[in-house]
Coordinates of C-alpha atoms and ligand atoms in Angstrom, one line a residue:
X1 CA 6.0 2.3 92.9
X2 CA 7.8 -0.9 93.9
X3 CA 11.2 -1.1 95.9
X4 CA 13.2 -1.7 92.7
X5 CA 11.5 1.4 90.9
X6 CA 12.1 4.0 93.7
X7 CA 15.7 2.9 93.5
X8 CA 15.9 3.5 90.0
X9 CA 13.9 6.7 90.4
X10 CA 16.6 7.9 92.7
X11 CA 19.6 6.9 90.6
X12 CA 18.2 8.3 87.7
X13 CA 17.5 11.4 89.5
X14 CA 20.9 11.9 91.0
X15 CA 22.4 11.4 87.9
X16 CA 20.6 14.2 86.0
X17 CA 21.3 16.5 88.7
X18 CA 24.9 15.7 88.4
X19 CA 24.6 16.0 84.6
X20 CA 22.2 19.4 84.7
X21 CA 24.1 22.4 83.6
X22 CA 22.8 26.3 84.3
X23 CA 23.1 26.8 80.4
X24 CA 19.8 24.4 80.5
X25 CA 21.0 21.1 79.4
X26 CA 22.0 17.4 81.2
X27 CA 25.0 16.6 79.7
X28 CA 25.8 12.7 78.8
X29 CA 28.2 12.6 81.2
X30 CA 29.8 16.1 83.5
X31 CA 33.6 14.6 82.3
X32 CA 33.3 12.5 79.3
X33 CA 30.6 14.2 77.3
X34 CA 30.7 17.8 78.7
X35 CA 28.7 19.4 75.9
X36 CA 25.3 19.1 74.4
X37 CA 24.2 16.2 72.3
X38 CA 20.8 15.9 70.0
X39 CA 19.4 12.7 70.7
X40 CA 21.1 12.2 74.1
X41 CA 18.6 15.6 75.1
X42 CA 15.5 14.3 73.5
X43 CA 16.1 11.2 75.7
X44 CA 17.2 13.4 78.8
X45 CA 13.8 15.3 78.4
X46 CA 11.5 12.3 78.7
X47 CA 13.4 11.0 81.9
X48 CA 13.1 14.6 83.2
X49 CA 9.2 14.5 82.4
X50 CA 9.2 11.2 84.1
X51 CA 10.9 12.9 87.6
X52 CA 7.7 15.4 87.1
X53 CA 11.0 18.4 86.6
X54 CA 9.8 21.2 84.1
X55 CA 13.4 21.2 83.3
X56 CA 12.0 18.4 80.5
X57 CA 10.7 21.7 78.5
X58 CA 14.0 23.5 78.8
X59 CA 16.2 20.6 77.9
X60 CA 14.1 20.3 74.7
X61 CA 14.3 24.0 74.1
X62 CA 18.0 24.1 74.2
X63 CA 18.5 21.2 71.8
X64 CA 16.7 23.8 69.1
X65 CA 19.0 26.9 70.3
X66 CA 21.4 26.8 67.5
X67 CA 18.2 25.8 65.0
X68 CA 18.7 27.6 61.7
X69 CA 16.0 29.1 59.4
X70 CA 16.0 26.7 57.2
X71 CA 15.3 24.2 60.2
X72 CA 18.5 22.2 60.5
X73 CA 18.8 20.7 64.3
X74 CA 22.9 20.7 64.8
X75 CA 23.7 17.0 66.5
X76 CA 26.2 19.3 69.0
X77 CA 25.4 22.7 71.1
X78 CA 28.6 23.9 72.9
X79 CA 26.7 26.7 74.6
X80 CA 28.9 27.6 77.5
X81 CA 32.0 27.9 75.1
X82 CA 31.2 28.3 71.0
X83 CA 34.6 28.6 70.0
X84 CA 35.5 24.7 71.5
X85 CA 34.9 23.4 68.1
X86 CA 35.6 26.0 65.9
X87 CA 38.2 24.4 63.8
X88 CA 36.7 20.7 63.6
X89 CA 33.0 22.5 62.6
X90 CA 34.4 25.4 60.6
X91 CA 31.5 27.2 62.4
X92 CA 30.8 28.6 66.3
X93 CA 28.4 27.2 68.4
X94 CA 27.4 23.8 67.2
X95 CA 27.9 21.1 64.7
X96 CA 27.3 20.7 61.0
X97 CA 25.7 17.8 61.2
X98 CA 22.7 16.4 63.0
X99 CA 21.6 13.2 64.6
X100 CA 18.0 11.2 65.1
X101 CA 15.1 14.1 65.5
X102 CA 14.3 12.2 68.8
X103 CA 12.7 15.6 69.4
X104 CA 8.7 15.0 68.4
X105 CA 8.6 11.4 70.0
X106 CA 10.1 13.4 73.8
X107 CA 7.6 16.4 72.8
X108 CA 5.2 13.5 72.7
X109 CA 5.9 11.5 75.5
X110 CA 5.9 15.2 77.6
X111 CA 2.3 15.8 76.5
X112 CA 1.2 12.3 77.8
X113 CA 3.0 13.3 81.1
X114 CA 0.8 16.3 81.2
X115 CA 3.2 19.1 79.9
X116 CA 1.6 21.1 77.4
X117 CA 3.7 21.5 74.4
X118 CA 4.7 25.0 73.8
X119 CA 3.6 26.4 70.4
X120 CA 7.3 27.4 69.6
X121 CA 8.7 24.2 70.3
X122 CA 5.9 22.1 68.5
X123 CA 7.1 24.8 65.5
X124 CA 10.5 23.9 66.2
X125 CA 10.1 19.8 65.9
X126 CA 8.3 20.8 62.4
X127 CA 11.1 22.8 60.8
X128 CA 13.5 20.3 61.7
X129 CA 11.5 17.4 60.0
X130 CA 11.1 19.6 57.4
X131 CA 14.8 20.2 56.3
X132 CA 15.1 16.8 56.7
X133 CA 12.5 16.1 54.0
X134 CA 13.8 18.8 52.0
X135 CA 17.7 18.5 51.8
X136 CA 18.0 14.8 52.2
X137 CA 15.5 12.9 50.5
X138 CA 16.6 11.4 47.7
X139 CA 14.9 9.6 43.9
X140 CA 14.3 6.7 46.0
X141 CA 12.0 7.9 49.0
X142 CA 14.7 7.4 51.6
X143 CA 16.6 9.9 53.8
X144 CA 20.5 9.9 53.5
X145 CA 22.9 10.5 56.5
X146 CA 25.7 12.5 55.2
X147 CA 28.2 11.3 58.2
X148 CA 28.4 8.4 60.2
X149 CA 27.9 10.6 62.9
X150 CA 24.9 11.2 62.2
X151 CA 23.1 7.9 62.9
X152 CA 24.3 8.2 66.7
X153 CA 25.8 4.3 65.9
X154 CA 29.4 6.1 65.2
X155 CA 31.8 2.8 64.7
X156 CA 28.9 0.5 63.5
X157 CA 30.4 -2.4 61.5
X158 CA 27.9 -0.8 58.9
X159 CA 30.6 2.0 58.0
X160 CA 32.9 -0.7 57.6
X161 CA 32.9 -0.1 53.4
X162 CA 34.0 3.9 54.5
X163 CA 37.2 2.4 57.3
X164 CA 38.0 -1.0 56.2
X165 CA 38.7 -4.0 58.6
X166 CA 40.6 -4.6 61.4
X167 CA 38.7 -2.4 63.3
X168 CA 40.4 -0.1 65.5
X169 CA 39.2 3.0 67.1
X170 CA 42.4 5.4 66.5
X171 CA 41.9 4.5 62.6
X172 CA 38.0 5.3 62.8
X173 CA 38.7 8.4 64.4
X174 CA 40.7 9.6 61.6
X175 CA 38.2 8.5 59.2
X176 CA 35.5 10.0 60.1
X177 CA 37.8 13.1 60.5
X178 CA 38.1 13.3 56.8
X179 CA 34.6 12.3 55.9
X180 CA 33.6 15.5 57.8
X181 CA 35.9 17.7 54.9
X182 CA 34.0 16.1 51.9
X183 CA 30.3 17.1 53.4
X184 CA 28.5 20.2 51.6
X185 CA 26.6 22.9 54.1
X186 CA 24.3 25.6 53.0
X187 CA 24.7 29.0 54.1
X188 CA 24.1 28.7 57.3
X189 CA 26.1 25.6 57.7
X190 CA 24.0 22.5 57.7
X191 CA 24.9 19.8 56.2
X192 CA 23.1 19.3 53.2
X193 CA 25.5 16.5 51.1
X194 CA 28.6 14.1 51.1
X195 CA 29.8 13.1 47.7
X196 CA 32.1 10.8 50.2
X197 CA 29.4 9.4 52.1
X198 CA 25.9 9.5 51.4
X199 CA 23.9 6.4 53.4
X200 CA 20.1 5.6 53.6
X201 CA 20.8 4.3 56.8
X202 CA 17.6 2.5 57.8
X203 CA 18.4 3.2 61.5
X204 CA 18.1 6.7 60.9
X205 CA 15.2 6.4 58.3
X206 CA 13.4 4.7 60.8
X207 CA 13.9 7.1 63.4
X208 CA 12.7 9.6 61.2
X209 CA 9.7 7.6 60.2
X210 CA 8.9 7.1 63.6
X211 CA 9.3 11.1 64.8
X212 CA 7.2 12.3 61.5
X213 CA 4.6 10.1 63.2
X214 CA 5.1 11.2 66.8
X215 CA 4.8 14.9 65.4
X216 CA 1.6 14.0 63.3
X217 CA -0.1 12.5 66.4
X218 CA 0.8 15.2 68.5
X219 CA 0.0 18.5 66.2
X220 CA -3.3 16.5 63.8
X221 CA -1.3 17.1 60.7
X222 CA -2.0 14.4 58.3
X223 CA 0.6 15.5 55.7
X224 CA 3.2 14.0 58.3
X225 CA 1.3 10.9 58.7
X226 CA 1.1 10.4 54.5
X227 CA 5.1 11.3 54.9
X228 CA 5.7 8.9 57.8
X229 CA 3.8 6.0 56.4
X230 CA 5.7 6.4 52.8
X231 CA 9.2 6.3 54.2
X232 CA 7.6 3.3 56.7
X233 CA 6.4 1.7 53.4
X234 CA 10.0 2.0 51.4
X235 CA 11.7 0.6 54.8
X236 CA 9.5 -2.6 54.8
X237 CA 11.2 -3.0 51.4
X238 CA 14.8 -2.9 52.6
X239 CA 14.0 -6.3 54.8
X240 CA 16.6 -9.5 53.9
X241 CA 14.8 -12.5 54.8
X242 CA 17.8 -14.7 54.1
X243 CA 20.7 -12.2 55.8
X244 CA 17.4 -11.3 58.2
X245 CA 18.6 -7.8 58.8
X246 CA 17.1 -4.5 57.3
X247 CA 19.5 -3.4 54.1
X248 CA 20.8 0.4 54.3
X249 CA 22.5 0.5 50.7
X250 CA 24.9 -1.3 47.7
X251 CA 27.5 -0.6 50.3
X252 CA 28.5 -4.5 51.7
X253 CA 28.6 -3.3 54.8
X254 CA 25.2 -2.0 55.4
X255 CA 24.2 -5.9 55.2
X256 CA 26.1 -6.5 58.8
X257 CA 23.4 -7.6 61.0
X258 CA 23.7 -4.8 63.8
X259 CA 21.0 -4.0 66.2
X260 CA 20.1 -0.7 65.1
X261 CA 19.6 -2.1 61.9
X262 CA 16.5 -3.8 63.5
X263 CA 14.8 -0.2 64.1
X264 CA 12.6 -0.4 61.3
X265 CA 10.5 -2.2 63.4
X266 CA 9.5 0.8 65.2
X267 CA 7.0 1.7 62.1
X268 CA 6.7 -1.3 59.6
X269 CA 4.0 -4.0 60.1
X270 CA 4.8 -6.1 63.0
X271 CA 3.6 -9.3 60.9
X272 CA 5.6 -8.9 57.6
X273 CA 9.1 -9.0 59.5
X274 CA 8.3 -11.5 62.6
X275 CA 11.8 -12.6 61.8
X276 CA 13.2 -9.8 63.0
X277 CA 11.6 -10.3 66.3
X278 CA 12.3 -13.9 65.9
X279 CA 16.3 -12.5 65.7
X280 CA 16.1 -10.2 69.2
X281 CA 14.8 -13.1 70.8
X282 CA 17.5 -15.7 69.8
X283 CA 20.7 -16.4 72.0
X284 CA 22.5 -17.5 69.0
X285 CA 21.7 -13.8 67.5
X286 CA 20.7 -10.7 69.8
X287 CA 19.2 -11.7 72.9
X288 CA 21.6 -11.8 76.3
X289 CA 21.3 -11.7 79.6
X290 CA 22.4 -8.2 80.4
X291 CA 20.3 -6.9 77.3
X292 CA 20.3 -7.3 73.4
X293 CA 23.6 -7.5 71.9
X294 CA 24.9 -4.7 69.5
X295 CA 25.5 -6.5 66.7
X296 CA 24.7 -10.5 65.7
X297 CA 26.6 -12.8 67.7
X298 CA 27.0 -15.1 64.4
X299 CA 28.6 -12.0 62.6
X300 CA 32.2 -12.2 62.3
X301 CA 32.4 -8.4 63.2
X302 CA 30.5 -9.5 66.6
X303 CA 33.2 -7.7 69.5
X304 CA 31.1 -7.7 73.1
X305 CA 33.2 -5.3 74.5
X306 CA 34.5 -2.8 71.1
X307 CA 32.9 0.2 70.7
X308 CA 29.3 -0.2 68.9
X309 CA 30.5 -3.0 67.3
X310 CA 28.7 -5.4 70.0
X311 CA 27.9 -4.1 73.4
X312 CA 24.3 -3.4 74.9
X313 CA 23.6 0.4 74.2
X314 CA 20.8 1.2 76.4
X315 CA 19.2 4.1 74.2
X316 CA 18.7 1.0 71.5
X317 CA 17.0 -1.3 73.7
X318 CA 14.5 1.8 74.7
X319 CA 13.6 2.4 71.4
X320 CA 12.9 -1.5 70.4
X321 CA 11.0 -2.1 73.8
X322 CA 8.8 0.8 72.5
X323 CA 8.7 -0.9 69.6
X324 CA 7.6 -4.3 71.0
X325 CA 5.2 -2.8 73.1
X326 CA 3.5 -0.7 69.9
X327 CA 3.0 -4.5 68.2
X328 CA 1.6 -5.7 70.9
X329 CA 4.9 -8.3 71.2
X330 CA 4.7 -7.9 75.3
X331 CA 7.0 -11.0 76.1
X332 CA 9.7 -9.1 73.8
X333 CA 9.2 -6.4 75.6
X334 CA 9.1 -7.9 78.6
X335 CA 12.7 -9.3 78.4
X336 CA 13.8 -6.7 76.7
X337 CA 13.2 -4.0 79.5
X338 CA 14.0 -7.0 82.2
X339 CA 17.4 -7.8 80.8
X340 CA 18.6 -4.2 80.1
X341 CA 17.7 -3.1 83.5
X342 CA 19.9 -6.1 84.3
X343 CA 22.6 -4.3 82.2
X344 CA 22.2 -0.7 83.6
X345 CA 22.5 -2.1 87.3
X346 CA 25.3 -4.5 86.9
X347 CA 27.2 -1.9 85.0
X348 CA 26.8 1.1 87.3
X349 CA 24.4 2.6 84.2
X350 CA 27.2 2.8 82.3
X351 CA 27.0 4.0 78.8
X352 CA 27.2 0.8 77.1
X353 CA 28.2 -3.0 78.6
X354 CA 29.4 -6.1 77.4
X355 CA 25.7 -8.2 76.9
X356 CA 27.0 -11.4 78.6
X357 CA 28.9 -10.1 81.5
X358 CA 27.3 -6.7 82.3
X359 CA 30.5 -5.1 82.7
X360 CA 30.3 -1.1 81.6
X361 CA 32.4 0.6 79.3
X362 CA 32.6 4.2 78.2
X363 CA 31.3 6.9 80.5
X364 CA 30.4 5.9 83.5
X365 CA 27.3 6.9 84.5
X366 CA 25.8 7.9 81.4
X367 CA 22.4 10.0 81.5
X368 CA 20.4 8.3 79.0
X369 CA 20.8 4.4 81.2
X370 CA 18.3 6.2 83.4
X371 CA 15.7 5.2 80.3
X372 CA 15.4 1.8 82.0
X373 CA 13.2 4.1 84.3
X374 CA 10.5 4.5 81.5
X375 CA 11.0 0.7 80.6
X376 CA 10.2 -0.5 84.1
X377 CA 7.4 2.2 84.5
X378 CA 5.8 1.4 81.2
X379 CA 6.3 5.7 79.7
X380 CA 7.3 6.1 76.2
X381 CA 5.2 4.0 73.5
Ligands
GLC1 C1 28.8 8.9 71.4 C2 27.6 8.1 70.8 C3 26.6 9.1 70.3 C4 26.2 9.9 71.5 C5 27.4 10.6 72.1 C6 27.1 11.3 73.4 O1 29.4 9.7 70.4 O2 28.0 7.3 69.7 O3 25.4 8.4 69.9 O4 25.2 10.9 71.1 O5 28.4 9.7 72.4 O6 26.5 10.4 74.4

């Protein structure tokens, strides 16, 4: 390991410890973010695989502890206090909603690290695909999100048809308040529909796409593959070559050229959307020196320093150097992990940071920066 890699090692590692809670979770951040998130785990699992910890497995485990039968991963656990939420949720223990089934791709990673997957969790990772597949696909072969929420990317300019223009957080807040009293649950209270807000967000339907692959490779089953590669093949369909951005839906605002938006290339063909690569290369679009910007720079929505609406988010940039490395595209991936390293050092691996200066905003540290430790060691694709 070079110099600059055992430093990162040892950051990462002390900021896990700091996150770890005896309930068997790493939260985003001890005062920030005190409870559990879905995604933020699955990420906090592969960095604790990457330590060598076995508390990888139990992170993962916890993320399915309030899993219901029909399969439903919530995107919040408050495990050490279920009432916290109670009136916001309508429910004890943990959200209505989910988030991106990070889930198979860390299950994945973990068995490459050499821990075998236990047969419950591998069970687990299933079931939650599966309501996915079952409650929100819809006519046209695309999952919905039934909350912004949902997509992890909460104040993306993409919502921008649901909380109009000017942005500003207090009014988002409230607005995604009362998109949560529109959704429909089932019995057990998962989210199942929003007459207020259904979106085939093509961040999340990539992310989907690209876990319903990571679960086919890791348990054989070619039914997943089939069901991987047909939502792959619907996403390659959403491309705009003239707004050069992946399209979610009618909505105007699911045209904004955000970085998320440019997850599709997790799982379509590398040579039909070169653009796209083209755009995370450019100055004048994505690229930056402290890592790719949030959204377009050319956009007017483009704010460095406003929440997701055009900061670096470190999470993001793991997921498209995975994806550049997948393609064979190694100079993208190469810059990609150089720059947001860049950004997690400069920013004291903040949350997220402003692309050209590095500074760090939000929580400060947050566990999932440490992911530039799987960038500059080469674990995840
Ligand atoms: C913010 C992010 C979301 C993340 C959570 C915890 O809400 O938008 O993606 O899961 O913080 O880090």
């Amino acid at each position: 390991m070079s110099v600059e890699n055992a430093a990162i090692d040892a950051t990462v590692r002390s900021i896990l410890e700091a996150a770890w809670q005896p309930a068997g979770y790493t939260t985003p951040n001890p005062r920030i973010y005190p409870w559990q998130w879905l995604w933020d785990s699955c990420f906090h699992a592969i960095l604790w695989g990457l330590l060598g910890d076995r508390r990888a497995l139990v992170e993962l485990e916890s993320v399915f502890a309030c899993q219901t039968d029909s399969g439903f991963v919530p995107h919040m656990g408050y495990h050490t206090d279920p009432d916290a939420a109670l009136d916001l949720w309508g429910r004890a223990g943990a959200s209505t909603i989910t988030q991106p089934p990070m889930y198979a791709h860390a299950l994945r990673v973990l068995a490459d690290l050499g821990f075998e997957p236990p047969g419950d969790l591998v069970e687990a990772t299933r079931a939650g695909l599966g309501f996915l597949w079952e409650h929100r696909m819809r006519d046209e072969g695309l999952l919905v999100v039934v909350h912004p929420w949902e997509t992890g990317c909460d104040d993306s300019p993409r919502w921008d048809a649901w909380v109009p223009p000017p942005y500003g957080k207090a009014a988002w807040d409230h607005s995604k308040r009362s998109l949560l009293r529109s959704i429909r649950t089932d019995a057990d209270g998962a989210a199942v529909a929003n007459p207020a807000f259904e979106v085939t967000s093509v961040a999340f339907n990539a992310l989907c796409a690209f876990n319903a692959r990571e679960y086919a490779t890791l348990s054989g089953d070619a039914a997943w593959r089939h069901r991987a590669d047909a939502l792959a093949a619907r996403l390659a369909g959403r491309w705009d070559a003239h707004r050069g951005t992946f399209v979610d839906t009618d909505a105007p605002s699911g045209t904004i050229p955000t970085l998320e938006a440019l997850l599709p290339l997790l799982v379509t063909d590398a040579t039909g959307v070169s653009p796209a690569w083209e755009a995370l290369g450019d100055p004048d679009r994505f690229d930056a020196r402290y890592g790719p910007r949030g959204v377009d720079r050319r956009h007017p929505a483009y704010d460095p320093n406003a929440y997701w609406r055009g900061p670096t988010w470190p999470q993001l940039d793991y997921l498209l150097w995975v994806a550049a490395v997948r393609a064979g595209r190694r100079e993208d991936a190469r810059r990609i992990a150089e720059r947001t390293t860049r950004g997690a050092v400069a920013s004291g691996f903040a949350e997220y940071w402003n692309p050209d200066t590095g500074v760090g905003r939000g929580a400060v540290p947050q566990s999932w920066t440490g992911l530039v430790l799987a960038m500059e060691t080469g674990v995840g694709p």
